[in-house]
PDB file of C-alpha atoms and ligand atoms in Angstrom:
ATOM      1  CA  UNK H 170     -23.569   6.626 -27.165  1.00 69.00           C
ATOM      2  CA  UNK H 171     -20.986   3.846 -26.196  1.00 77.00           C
ATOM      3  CA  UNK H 172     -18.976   5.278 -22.576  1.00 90.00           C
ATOM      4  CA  UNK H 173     -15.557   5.514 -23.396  1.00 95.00           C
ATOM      5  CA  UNK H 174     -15.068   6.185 -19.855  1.00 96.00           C
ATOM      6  CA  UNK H 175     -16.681   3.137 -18.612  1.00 97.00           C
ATOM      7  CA  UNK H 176     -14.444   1.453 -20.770  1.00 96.00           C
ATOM      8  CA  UNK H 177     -11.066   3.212 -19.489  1.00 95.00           C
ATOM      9  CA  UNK H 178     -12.259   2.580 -16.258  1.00 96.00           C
ATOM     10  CA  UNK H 179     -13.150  -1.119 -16.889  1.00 96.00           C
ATOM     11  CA  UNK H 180      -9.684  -1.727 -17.958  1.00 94.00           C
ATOM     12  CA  UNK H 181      -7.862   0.518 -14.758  1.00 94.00           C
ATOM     13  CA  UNK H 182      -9.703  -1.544 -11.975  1.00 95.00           C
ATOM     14  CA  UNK H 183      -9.518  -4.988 -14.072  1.00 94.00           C
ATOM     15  CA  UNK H 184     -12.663  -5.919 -14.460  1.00 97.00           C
ATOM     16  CA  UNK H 185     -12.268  -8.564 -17.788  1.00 96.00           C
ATOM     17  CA  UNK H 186     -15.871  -9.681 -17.513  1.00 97.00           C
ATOM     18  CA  UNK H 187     -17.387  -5.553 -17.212  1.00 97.00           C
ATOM     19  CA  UNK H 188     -14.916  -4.729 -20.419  1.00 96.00           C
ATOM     20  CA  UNK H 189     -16.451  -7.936 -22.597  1.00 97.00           C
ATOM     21  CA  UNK H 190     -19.790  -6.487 -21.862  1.00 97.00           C
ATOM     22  CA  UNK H 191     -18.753  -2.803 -22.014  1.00 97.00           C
ATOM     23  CA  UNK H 192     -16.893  -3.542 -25.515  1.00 96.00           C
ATOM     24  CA  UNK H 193     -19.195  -5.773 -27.000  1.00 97.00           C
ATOM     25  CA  UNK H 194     -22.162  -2.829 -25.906  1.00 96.00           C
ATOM     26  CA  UNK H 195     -20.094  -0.392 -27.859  1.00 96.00           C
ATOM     27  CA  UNK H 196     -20.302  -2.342 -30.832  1.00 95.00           C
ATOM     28  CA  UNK H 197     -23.500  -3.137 -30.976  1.00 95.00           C
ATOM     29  CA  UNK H 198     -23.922   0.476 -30.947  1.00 95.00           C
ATOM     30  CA  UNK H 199     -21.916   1.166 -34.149  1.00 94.00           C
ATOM     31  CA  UNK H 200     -18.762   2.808 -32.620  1.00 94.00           C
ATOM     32  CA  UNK H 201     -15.802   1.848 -34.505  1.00 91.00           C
ATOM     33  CA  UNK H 202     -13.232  -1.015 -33.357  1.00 90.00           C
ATOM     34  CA  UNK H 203     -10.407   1.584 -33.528  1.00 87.00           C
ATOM     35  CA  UNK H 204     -11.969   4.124 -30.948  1.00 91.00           C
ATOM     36  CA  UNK H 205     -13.071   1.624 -28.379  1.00 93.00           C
ATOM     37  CA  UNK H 206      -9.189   0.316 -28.506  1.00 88.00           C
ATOM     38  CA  UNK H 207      -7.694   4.189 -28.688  1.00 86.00           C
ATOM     39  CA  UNK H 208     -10.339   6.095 -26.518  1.00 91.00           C
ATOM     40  CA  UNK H 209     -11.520   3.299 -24.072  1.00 93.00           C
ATOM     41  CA  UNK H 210      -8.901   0.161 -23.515  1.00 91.00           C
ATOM     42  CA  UNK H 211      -5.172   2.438 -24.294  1.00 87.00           C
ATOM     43  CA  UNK H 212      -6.959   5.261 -22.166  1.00 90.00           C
ATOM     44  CA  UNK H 213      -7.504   2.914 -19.188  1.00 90.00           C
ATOM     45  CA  UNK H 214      -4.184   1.002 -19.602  1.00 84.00           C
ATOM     46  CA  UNK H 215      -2.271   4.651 -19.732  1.00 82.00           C
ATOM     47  CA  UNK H 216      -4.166   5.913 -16.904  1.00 90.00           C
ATOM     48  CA  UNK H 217      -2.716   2.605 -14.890  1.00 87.00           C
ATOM     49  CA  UNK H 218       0.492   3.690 -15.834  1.00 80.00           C
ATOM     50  CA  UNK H 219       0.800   6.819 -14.376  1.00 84.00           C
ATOM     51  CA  UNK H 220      -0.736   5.417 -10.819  1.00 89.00           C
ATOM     52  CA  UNK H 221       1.572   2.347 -11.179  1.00 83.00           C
ATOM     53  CA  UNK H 222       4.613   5.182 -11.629  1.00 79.00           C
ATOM     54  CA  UNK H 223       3.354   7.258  -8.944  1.00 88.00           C
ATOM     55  CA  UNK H 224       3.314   3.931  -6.609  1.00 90.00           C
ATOM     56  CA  UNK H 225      -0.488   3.991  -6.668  1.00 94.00           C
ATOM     57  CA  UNK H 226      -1.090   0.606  -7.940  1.00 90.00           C
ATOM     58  CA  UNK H 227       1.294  -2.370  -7.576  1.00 88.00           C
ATOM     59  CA  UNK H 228       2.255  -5.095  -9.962  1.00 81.00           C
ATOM     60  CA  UNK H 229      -1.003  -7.084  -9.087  1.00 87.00           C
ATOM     61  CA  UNK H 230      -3.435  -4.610 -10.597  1.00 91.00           C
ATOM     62  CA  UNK H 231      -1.376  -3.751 -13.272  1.00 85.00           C
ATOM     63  CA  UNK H 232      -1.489  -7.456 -14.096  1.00 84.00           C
ATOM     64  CA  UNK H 233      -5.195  -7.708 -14.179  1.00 91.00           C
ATOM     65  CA  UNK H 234      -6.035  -4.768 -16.098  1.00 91.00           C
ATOM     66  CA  UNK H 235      -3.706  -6.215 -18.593  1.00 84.00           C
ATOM     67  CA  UNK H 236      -5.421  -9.051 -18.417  1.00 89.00           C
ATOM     68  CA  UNK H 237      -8.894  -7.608 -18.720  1.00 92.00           C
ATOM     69  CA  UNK H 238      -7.514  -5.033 -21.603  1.00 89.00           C
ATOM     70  CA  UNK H 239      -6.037  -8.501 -23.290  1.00 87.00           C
ATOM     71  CA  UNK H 240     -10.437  -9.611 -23.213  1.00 93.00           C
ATOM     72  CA  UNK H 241     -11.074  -6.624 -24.902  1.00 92.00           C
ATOM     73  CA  UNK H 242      -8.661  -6.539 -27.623  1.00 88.00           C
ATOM     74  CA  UNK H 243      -9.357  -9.960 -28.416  1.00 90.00           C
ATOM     75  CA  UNK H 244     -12.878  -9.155 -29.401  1.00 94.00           C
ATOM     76  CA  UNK H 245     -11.904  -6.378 -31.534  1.00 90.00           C
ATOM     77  CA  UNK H 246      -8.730  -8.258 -33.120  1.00 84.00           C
ATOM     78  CA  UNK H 247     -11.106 -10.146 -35.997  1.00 86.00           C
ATOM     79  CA  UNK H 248     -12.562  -6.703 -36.479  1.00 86.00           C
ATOM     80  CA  UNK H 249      -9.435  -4.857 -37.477  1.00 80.00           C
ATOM     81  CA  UNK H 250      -8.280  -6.959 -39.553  1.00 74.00           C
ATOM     82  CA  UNK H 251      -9.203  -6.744 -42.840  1.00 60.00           C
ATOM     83  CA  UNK H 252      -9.179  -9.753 -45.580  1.00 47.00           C
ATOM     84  CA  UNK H 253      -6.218  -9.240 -47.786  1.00 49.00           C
ATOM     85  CA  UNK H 254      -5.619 -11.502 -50.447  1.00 48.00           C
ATOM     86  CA  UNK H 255      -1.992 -11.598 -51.384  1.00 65.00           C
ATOM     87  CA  UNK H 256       0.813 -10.418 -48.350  1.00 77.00           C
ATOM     88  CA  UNK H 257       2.559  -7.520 -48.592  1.00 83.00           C
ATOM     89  CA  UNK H 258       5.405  -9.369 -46.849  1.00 93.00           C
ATOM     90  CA  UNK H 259       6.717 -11.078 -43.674  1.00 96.00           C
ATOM     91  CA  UNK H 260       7.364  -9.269 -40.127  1.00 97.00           C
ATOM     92  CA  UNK H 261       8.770 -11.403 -37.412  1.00 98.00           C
ATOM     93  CA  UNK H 262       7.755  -9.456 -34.110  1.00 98.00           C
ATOM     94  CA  UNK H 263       8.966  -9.970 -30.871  1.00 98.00           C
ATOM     95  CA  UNK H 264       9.675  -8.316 -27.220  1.00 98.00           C
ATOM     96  CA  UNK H 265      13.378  -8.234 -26.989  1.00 98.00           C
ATOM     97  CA  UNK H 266      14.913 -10.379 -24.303  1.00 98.00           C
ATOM     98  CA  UNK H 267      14.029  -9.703 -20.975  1.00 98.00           C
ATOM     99  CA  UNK H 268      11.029  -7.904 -21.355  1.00 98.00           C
ATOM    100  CA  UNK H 269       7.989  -9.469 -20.881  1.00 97.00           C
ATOM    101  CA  UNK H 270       5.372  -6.460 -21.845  1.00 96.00           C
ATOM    102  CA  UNK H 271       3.429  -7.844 -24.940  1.00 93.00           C
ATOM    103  CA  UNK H 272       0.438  -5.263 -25.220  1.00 90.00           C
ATOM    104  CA  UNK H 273       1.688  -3.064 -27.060  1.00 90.00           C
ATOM    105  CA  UNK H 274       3.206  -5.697 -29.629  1.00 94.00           C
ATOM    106  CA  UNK H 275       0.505  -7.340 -29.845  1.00 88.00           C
ATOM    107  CA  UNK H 276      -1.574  -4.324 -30.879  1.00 83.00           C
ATOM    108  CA  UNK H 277       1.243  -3.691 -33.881  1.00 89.00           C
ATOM    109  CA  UNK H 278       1.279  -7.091 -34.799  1.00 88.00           C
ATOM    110  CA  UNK H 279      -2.267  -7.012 -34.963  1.00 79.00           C
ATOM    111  CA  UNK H 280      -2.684  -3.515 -37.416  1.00 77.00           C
ATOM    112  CA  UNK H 281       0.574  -5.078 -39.468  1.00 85.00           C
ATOM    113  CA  UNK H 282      -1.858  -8.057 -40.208  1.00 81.00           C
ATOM    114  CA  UNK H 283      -4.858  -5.775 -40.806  1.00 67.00           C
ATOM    115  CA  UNK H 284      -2.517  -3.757 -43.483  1.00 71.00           C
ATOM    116  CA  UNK H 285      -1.428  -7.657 -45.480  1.00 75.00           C
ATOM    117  CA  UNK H 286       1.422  -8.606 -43.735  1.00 86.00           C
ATOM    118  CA  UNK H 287       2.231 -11.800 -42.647  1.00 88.00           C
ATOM    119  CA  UNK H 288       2.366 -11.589 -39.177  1.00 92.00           C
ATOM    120  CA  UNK H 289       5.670 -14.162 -36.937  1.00 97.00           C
ATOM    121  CA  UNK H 290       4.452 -13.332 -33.412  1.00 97.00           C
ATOM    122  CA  UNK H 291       8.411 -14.483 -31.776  1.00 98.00           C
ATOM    123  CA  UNK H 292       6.135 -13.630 -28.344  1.00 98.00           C
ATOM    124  CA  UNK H 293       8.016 -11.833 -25.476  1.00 98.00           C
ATOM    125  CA  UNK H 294      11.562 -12.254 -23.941  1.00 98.00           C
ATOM    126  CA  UNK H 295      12.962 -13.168 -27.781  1.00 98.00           C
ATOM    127  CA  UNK H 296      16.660 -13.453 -27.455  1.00 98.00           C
ATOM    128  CA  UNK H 297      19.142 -11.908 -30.894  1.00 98.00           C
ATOM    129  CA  UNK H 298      19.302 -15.615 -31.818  1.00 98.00           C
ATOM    130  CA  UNK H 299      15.915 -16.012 -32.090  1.00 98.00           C
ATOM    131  CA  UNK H 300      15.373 -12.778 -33.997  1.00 98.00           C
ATOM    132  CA  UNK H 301      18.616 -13.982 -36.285  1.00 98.00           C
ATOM    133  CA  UNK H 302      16.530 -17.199 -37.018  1.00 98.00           C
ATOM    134  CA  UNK H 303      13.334 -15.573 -38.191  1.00 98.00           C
ATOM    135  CA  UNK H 304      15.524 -13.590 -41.148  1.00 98.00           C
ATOM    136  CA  UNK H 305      16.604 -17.242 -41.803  1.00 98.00           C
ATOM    137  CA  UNK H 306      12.978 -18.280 -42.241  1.00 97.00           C
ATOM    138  CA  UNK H 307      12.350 -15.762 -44.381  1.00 96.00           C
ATOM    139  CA  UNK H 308      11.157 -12.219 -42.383  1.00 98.00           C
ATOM    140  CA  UNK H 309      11.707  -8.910 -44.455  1.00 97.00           C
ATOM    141  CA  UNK H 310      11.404  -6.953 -41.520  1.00 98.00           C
ATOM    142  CA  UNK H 311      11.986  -7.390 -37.873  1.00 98.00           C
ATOM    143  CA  UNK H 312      10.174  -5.670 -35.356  1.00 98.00           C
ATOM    144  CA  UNK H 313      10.963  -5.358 -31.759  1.00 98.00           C
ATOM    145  CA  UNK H 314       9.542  -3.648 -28.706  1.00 98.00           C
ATOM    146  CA  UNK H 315      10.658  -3.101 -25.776  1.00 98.00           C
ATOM    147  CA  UNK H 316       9.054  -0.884 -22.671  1.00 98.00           C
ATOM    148  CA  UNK H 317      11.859  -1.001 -20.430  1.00 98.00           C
ATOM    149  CA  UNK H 318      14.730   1.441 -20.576  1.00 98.00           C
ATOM    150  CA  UNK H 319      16.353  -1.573 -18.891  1.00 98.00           C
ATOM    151  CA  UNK H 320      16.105  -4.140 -22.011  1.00 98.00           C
ATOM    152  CA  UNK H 321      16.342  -1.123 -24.706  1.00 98.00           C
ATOM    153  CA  UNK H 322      19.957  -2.135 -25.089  1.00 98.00           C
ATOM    154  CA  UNK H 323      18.832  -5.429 -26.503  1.00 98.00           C
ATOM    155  CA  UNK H 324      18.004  -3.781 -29.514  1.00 98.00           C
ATOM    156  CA  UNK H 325      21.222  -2.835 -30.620  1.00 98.00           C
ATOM    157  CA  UNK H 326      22.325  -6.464 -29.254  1.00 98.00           C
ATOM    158  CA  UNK H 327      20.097  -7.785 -31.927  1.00 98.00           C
ATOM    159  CA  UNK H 328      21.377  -5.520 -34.901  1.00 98.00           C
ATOM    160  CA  UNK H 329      24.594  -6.225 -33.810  1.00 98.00           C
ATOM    161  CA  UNK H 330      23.590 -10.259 -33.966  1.00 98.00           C
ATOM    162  CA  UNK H 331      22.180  -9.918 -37.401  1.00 98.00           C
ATOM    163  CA  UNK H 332      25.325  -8.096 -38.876  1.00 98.00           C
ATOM    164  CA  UNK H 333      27.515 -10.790 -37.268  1.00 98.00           C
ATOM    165  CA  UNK H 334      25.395 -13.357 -38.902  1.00 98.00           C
ATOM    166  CA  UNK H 335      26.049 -11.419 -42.533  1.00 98.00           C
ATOM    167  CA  UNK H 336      21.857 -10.986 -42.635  1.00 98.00           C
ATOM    168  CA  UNK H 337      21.957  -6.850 -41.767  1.00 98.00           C
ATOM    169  CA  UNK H 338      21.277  -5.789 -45.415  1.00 96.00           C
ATOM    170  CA  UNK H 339      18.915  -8.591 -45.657  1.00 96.00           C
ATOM    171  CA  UNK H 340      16.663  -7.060 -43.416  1.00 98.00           C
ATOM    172  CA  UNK H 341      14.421  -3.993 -42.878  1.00 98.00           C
ATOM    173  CA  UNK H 342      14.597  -3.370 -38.495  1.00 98.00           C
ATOM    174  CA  UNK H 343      11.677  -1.160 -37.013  1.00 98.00           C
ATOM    175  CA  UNK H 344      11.366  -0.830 -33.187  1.00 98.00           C
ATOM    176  CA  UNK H 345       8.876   0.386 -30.807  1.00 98.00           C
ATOM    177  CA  UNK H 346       7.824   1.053 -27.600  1.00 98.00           C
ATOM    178  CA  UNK H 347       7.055   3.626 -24.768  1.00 96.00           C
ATOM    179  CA  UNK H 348      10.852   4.485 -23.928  1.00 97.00           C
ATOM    180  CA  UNK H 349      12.405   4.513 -27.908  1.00 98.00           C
ATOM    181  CA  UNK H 350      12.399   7.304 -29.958  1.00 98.00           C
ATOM    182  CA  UNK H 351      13.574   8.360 -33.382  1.00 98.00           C
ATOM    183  CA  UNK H 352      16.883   9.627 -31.592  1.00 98.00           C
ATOM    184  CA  UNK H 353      17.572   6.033 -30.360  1.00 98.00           C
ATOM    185  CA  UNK H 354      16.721   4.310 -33.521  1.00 98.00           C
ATOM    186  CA  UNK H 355      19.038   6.441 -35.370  1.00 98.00           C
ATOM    187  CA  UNK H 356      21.861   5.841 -32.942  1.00 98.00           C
ATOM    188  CA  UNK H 357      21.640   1.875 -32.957  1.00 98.00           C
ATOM    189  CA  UNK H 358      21.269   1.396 -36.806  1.00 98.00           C
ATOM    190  CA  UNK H 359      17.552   0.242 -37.083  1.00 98.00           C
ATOM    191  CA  UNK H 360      15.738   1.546 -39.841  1.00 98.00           C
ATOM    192  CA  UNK H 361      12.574   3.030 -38.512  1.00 97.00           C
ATOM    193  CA  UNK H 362      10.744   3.749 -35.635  1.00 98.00           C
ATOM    194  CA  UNK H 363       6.965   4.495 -34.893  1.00 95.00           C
ATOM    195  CA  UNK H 364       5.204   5.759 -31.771  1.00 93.00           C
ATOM    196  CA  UNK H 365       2.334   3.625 -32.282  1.00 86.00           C
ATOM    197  CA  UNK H 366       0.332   0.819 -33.892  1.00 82.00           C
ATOM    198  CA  UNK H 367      -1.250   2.559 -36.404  1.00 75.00           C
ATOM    199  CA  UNK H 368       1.486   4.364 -37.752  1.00 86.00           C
ATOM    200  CA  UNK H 369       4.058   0.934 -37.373  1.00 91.00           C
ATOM    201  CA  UNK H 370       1.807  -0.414 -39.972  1.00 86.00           C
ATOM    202  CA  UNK H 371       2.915   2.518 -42.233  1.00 87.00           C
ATOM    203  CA  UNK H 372       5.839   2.270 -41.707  1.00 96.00           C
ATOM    204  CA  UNK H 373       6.506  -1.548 -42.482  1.00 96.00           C
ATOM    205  CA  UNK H 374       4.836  -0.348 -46.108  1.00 92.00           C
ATOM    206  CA  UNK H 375       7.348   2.141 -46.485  1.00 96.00           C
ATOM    207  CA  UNK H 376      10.513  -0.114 -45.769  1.00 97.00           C
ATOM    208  CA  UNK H 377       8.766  -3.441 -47.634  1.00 93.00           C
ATOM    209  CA  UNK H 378       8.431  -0.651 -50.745  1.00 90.00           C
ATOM    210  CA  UNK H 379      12.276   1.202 -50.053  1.00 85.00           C
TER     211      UNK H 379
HETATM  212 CO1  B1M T 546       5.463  -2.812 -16.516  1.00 95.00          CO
HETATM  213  N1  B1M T 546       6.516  -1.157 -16.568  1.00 95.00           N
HETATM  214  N2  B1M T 546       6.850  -3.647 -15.425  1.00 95.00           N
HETATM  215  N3  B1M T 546       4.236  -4.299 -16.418  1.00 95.00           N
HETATM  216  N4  B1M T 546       4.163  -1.665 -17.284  1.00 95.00           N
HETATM  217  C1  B1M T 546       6.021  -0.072 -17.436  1.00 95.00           C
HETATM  218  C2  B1M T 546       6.603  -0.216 -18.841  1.00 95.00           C
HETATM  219  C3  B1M T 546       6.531   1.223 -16.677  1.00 95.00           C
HETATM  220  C4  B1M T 546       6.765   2.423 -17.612  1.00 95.00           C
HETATM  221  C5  B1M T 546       5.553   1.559 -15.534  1.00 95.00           C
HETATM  222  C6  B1M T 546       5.931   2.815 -14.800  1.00 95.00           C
HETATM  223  O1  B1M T 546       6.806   2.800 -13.977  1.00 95.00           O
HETATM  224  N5  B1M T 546       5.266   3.897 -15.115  1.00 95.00           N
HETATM  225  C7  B1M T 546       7.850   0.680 -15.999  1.00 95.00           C
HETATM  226  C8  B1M T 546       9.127   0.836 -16.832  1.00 95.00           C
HETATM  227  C9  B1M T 546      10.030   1.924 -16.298  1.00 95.00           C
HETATM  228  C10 B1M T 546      11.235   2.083 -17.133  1.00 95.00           C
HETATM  229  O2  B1M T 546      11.846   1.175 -17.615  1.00 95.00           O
HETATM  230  N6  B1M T 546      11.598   3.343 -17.303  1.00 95.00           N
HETATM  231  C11 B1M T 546       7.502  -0.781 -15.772  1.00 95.00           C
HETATM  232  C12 B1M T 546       8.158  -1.633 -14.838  1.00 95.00           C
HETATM  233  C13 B1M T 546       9.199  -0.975 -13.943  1.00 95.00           C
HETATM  234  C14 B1M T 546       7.866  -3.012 -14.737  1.00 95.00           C
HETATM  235  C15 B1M T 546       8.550  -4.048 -13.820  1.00 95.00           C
HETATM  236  C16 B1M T 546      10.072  -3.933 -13.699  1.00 95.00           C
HETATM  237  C17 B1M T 546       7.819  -3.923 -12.455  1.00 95.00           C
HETATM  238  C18 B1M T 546       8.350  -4.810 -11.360  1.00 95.00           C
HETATM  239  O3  B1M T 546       8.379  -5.999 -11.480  1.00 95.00           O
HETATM  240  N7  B1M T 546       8.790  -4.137 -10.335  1.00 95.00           N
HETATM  241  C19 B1M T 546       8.142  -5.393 -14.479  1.00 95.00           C
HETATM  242  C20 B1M T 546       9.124  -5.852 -15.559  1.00 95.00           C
HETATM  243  C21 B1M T 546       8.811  -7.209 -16.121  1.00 95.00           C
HETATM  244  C22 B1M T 546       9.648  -7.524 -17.352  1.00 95.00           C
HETATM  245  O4  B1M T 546       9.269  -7.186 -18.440  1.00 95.00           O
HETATM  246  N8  B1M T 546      10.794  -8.169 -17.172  1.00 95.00           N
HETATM  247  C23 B1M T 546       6.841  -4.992 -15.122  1.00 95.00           C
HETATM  248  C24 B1M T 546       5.772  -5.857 -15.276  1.00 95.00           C
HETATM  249  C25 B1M T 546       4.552  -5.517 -15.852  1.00 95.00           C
HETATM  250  C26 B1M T 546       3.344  -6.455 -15.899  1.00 95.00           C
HETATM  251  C27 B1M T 546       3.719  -7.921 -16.154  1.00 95.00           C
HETATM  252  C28 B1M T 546       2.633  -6.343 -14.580  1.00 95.00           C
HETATM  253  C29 B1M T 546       2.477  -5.782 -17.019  1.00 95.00           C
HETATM  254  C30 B1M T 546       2.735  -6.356 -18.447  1.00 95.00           C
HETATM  255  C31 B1M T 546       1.635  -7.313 -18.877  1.00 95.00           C
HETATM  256  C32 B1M T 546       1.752  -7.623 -20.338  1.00 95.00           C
HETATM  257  O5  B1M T 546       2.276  -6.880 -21.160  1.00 95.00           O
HETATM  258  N9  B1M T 546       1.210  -8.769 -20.668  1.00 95.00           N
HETATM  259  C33 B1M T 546       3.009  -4.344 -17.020  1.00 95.00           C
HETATM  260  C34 B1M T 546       2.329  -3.244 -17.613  1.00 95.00           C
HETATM  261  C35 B1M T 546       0.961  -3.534 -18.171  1.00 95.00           C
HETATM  262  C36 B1M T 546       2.901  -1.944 -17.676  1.00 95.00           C
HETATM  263  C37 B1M T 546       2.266  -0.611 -18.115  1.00 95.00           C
HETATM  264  C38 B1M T 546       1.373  -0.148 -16.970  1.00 95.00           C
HETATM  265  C39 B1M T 546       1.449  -0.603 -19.385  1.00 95.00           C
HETATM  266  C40 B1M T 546       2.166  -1.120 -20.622  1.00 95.00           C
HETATM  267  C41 B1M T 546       1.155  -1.272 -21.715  1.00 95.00           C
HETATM  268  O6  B1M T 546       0.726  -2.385 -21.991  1.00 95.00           O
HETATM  269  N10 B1M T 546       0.710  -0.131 -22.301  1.00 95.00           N
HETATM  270  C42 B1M T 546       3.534   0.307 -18.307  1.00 95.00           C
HETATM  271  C43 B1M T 546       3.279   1.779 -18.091  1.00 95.00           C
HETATM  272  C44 B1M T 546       3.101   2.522 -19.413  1.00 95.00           C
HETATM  273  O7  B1M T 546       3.627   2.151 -20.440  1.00 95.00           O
HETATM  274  N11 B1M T 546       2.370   3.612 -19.370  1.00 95.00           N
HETATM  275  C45 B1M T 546       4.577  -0.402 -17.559  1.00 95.00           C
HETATM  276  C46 B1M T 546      -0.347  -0.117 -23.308  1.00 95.00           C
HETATM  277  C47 B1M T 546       0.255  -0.412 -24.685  1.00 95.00           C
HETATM  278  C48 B1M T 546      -0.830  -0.333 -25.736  1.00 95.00           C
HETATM  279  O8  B1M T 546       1.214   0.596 -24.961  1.00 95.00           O
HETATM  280  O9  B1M T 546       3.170  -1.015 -24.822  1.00 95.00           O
HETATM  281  O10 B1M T 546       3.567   1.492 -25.062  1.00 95.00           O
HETATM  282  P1  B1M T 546       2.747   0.295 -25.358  1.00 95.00           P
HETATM  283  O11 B1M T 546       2.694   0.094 -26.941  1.00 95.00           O
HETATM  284  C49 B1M T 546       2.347   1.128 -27.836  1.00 95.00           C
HETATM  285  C50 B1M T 546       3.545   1.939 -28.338  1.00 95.00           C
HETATM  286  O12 B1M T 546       4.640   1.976 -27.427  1.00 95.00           O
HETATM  287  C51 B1M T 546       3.886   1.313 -29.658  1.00 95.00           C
HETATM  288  O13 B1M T 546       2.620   0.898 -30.147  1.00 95.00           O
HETATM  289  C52 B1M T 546       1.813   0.419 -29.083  1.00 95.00           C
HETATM  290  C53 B1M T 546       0.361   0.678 -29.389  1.00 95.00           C
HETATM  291  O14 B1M T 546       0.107   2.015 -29.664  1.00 95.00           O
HETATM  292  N12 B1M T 546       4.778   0.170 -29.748  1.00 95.00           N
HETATM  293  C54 B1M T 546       5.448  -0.093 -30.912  1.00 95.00           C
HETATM  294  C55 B1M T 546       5.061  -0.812 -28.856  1.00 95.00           C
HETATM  295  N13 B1M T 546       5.893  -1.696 -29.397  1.00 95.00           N
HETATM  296  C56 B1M T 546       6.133  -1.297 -30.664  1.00 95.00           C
HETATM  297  C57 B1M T 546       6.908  -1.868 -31.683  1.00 95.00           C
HETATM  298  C58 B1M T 546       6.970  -1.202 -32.919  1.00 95.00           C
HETATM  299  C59 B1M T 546       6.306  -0.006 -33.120  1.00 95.00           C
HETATM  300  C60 B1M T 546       5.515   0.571 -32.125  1.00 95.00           C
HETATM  301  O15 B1M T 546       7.666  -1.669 -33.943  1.00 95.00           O
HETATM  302  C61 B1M T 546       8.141  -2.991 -33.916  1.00 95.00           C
END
């Protein structure tokens, strides 16, 4: 039985070489790609979280276990996506501007490409402008995330950009992250919200299909 523990605990003391191994174990051993992402890497990586809030951890670790977590999603990546023929439709995702936390996007972008969708990773720190471009270049939905209650704001910065540039009805907006809610996307306009990757994938059906 793969050790989900092993794996959470891989990821909390940064060890990118242990999680390849630990990850590629688990596979071997039939568990799927979903719970070695949910139960082992997002454990370990939550875990951090708490220590790095507590002022257990600094910066520096937190940086490494990203980077080993980053090692094991990128085995599993090719694994959850699945081949879809024809797209369900374009999502330009980003980090709003001054946030430079790209996990957790990276993880949506990644199930919004398993579902069919064309996937525009914008990449982190993605200013209103650049957002505004993207509906230019043809994105049905934006999706933003932001993990800082600092750079939340930029949100409603960027739905305020897209109105100014006529494109608001034009557009589907979903936003994410560990600090948004439903509460806050119904206050700033955008037009969904999901708590996690999984369920952001869902949720991009439901506004391509509204
Ligand atoms: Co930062 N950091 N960090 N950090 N960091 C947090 C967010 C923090 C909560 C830690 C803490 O204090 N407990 C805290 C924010 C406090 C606050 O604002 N209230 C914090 C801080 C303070 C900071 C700095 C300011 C620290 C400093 O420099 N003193 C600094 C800011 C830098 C900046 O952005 N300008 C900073 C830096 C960093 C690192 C660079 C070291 C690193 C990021 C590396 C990287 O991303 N490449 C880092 C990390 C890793 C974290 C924690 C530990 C983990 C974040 C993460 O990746 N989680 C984090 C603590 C925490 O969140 N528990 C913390 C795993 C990931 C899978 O979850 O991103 O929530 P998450 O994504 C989920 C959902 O939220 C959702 O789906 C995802 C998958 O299920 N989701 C969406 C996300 N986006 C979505 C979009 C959607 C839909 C769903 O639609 C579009």
């Amino acid at each position: 039985m793969a050790d989900m523990l092993a794996i959470s605990t891989a990821v909390k003391e940064g060890r990118r070489k242990i999680v390849e191994q630990l990850v590629n174990e688990a596979l071997a051993e039939g568990e799927k790609p979903e719970d070695i992402l949910n139960k082992g890497l997002i454990v370990g990586m939550n875990e951090l979280g708490e220590q790095f809030k507590n002022g257990e951890v600094y910066v520096p670790e937190v940086l490494v276990a990203a980077r080993a977590m980053k090692k094991g999603t990128e085995i599993l990546k090719p694994l959850l996506l699945q081949a879809n023929v024809q797209s369900l439709g374009t999502v330009a995702i980003g980090t709003v501007e001054g946030d430079l936390h790209d996990i957790g996007k990276n993880l949506v972008g990644m199930m919004l490409e398993g579902t069919g969708f064309t996937v525009v990773d914008l990449g982190e720190n993605v200013s209103p402008d650049a957002f505004v471009q993207a509906v230019r270049d043809g994105a049905q939905i934006i999706g933003m995330s932001a993990l800082l209650t600092t750079t939340m704001p930029m949100m409603a910065v960027t739905i305020k950009a897209l109105e100014d540039a006529g494109l608001r009805d034009k557009v589907k907006v979903m936003i994410g992250g560990a600090p948004i809610t439903q509460e806050y996307a119904d206050q700033i306009g955008a037009d969904g919200y999901s708590a996690d990757a999984a369920s952001a994938a869902e949720l991009a059906k439901r506004l391509i299909a509204a």
